[in-house]
């Protein structure tokens, strides 16, 4: 009878150990997937050279001294600077 209790306790411990091990493995895999998605969307998603340089160059190529003194030219220059700053982040 004592041997039967030891065997059932050992099986119970093994089942619990396997469940804990599976929980840790799948949690680690899930966390790695979430981190990979965050890194991908922060650094690589929709970051082509054509779109980032084109938006900045289009808004600043036609600026002259008269444009800088006008409010619309200043707004366009500030907007272009902010877009360039955001693209760097």
Short mmCIF file of C-alpha atoms in Angstrom, two decimals:
data_model
loop_
_atom_site.label_atom_id
_atom_site.label_comp_id
_atom_site.label_asym_id
_atom_site.label_seq_id
_atom_site.Cartn_x
_atom_site.Cartn_y
_atom_site.Cartn_z
CA UNK A 1 0.00 0.00 0.00
CA UNK A 2 2.85 2.37 0.77
CA UNK A 3 4.44 1.68 -2.60
CA UNK A 4 1.19 2.57 -4.32
CA UNK A 5 1.08 5.98 -2.58
CA UNK A 6 4.67 6.75 -3.55
CA UNK A 7 4.02 5.83 -7.16
CA UNK A 8 0.87 7.97 -7.40
CA UNK A 9 2.63 10.91 -5.74
CA UNK A 10 5.54 10.55 -8.13
CA UNK A 11 3.20 10.50 -11.13
CA UNK A 12 1.38 13.55 -9.78
CA UNK A 13 4.69 15.42 -9.38
CA UNK A 14 5.76 14.45 -12.89
CA UNK A 15 2.48 15.69 -14.36
CA UNK A 16 2.77 18.95 -12.46
CA UNK A 17 6.39 19.35 -13.54
CA UNK A 18 5.52 18.79 -17.20
CA UNK A 19 2.67 21.33 -16.95
CA UNK A 20 4.98 23.93 -15.38
CA UNK A 21 7.65 23.28 -17.99
CA UNK A 22 5.15 23.64 -20.84
CA UNK A 23 3.79 26.83 -19.28
CA UNK A 24 7.27 28.36 -19.06
CA UNK A 25 8.23 27.34 -22.60
CA UNK A 26 5.06 28.65 -24.22
CA UNK A 27 5.16 31.86 -22.16
CA UNK A 28 8.73 32.50 -23.27
CA UNK A 29 7.80 31.87 -26.91
CA UNK A 30 4.83 34.24 -26.61
CA UNK A 31 6.94 36.99 -25.05
CA UNK A 32 9.57 36.60 -27.79
CA UNK A 33 6.89 36.89 -30.48
CA UNK A 34 5.48 40.05 -28.88
CA UNK A 35 8.94 41.63 -28.59
CA UNK A 36 9.74 40.73 -32.20
CA UNK A 37 6.50 42.33 -33.41
CA UNK A 38 7.16 45.50 -31.41
CA UNK A 39 10.69 45.78 -32.82
CA UNK A 40 9.45 45.11 -36.34
CA UNK A 41 6.70 47.71 -36.26
CA UNK A 42 8.88 50.31 -34.53
CA UNK A 43 11.94 50.03 -36.75
CA UNK A 44 11.20 48.25 -40.01
CA UNK A 45 7.51 48.63 -40.96
CA UNK A 46 6.90 51.16 -43.76
CA UNK A 47 10.39 52.64 -43.59
CA UNK A 48 11.55 52.83 -47.18
CA UNK A 49 14.16 55.39 -48.23
CA UNK A 50 11.93 56.83 -50.96
CA UNK A 51 9.09 57.89 -48.70
CA UNK A 52 11.17 59.38 -45.89
CA UNK A 53 13.51 61.44 -48.06
CA UNK A 54 10.80 62.38 -50.53
CA UNK A 55 8.50 63.91 -47.93
CA UNK A 56 11.33 65.94 -46.45
CA UNK A 57 12.83 67.05 -49.76
CA UNK A 58 9.48 68.01 -51.32
CA UNK A 59 8.58 70.34 -48.51
CA UNK A 60 11.97 72.08 -48.26
CA UNK A 61 13.19 72.36 -51.87
CA UNK A 62 11.19 75.44 -52.78
CA UNK A 63 11.86 77.50 -49.65
CA UNK A 64 13.29 80.96 -50.13
CA UNK A 65 13.76 83.92 -47.83
CA UNK A 66 10.30 85.19 -48.74
CA UNK A 67 8.80 81.80 -47.90
CA UNK A 68 10.53 81.78 -44.53
CA UNK A 69 9.07 85.13 -43.60
CA UNK A 70 5.54 84.14 -44.59
CA UNK A 71 3.45 82.11 -42.20
CA UNK A 72 2.68 79.33 -44.66
CA UNK A 73 6.36 78.86 -45.49
CA UNK A 74 7.26 78.74 -41.81
CA UNK A 75 4.51 76.24 -41.16
CA UNK A 76 5.73 74.04 -44.01
CA UNK A 77 9.32 74.26 -42.76
CA UNK A 78 8.28 73.36 -39.20
CA UNK A 79 6.14 70.50 -40.48
CA UNK A 80 9.02 69.17 -42.58
CA UNK A 81 11.40 69.42 -39.61
CA UNK A 82 8.96 67.56 -37.34
CA UNK A 83 8.43 64.83 -39.92
CA UNK A 84 12.19 64.41 -40.24
CA UNK A 85 12.52 64.26 -36.46
CA UNK A 86 9.75 61.64 -36.17
CA UNK A 87 11.28 59.54 -38.98
CA UNK A 88 14.58 59.40 -37.10
CA UNK A 89 12.89 57.95 -34.02
#
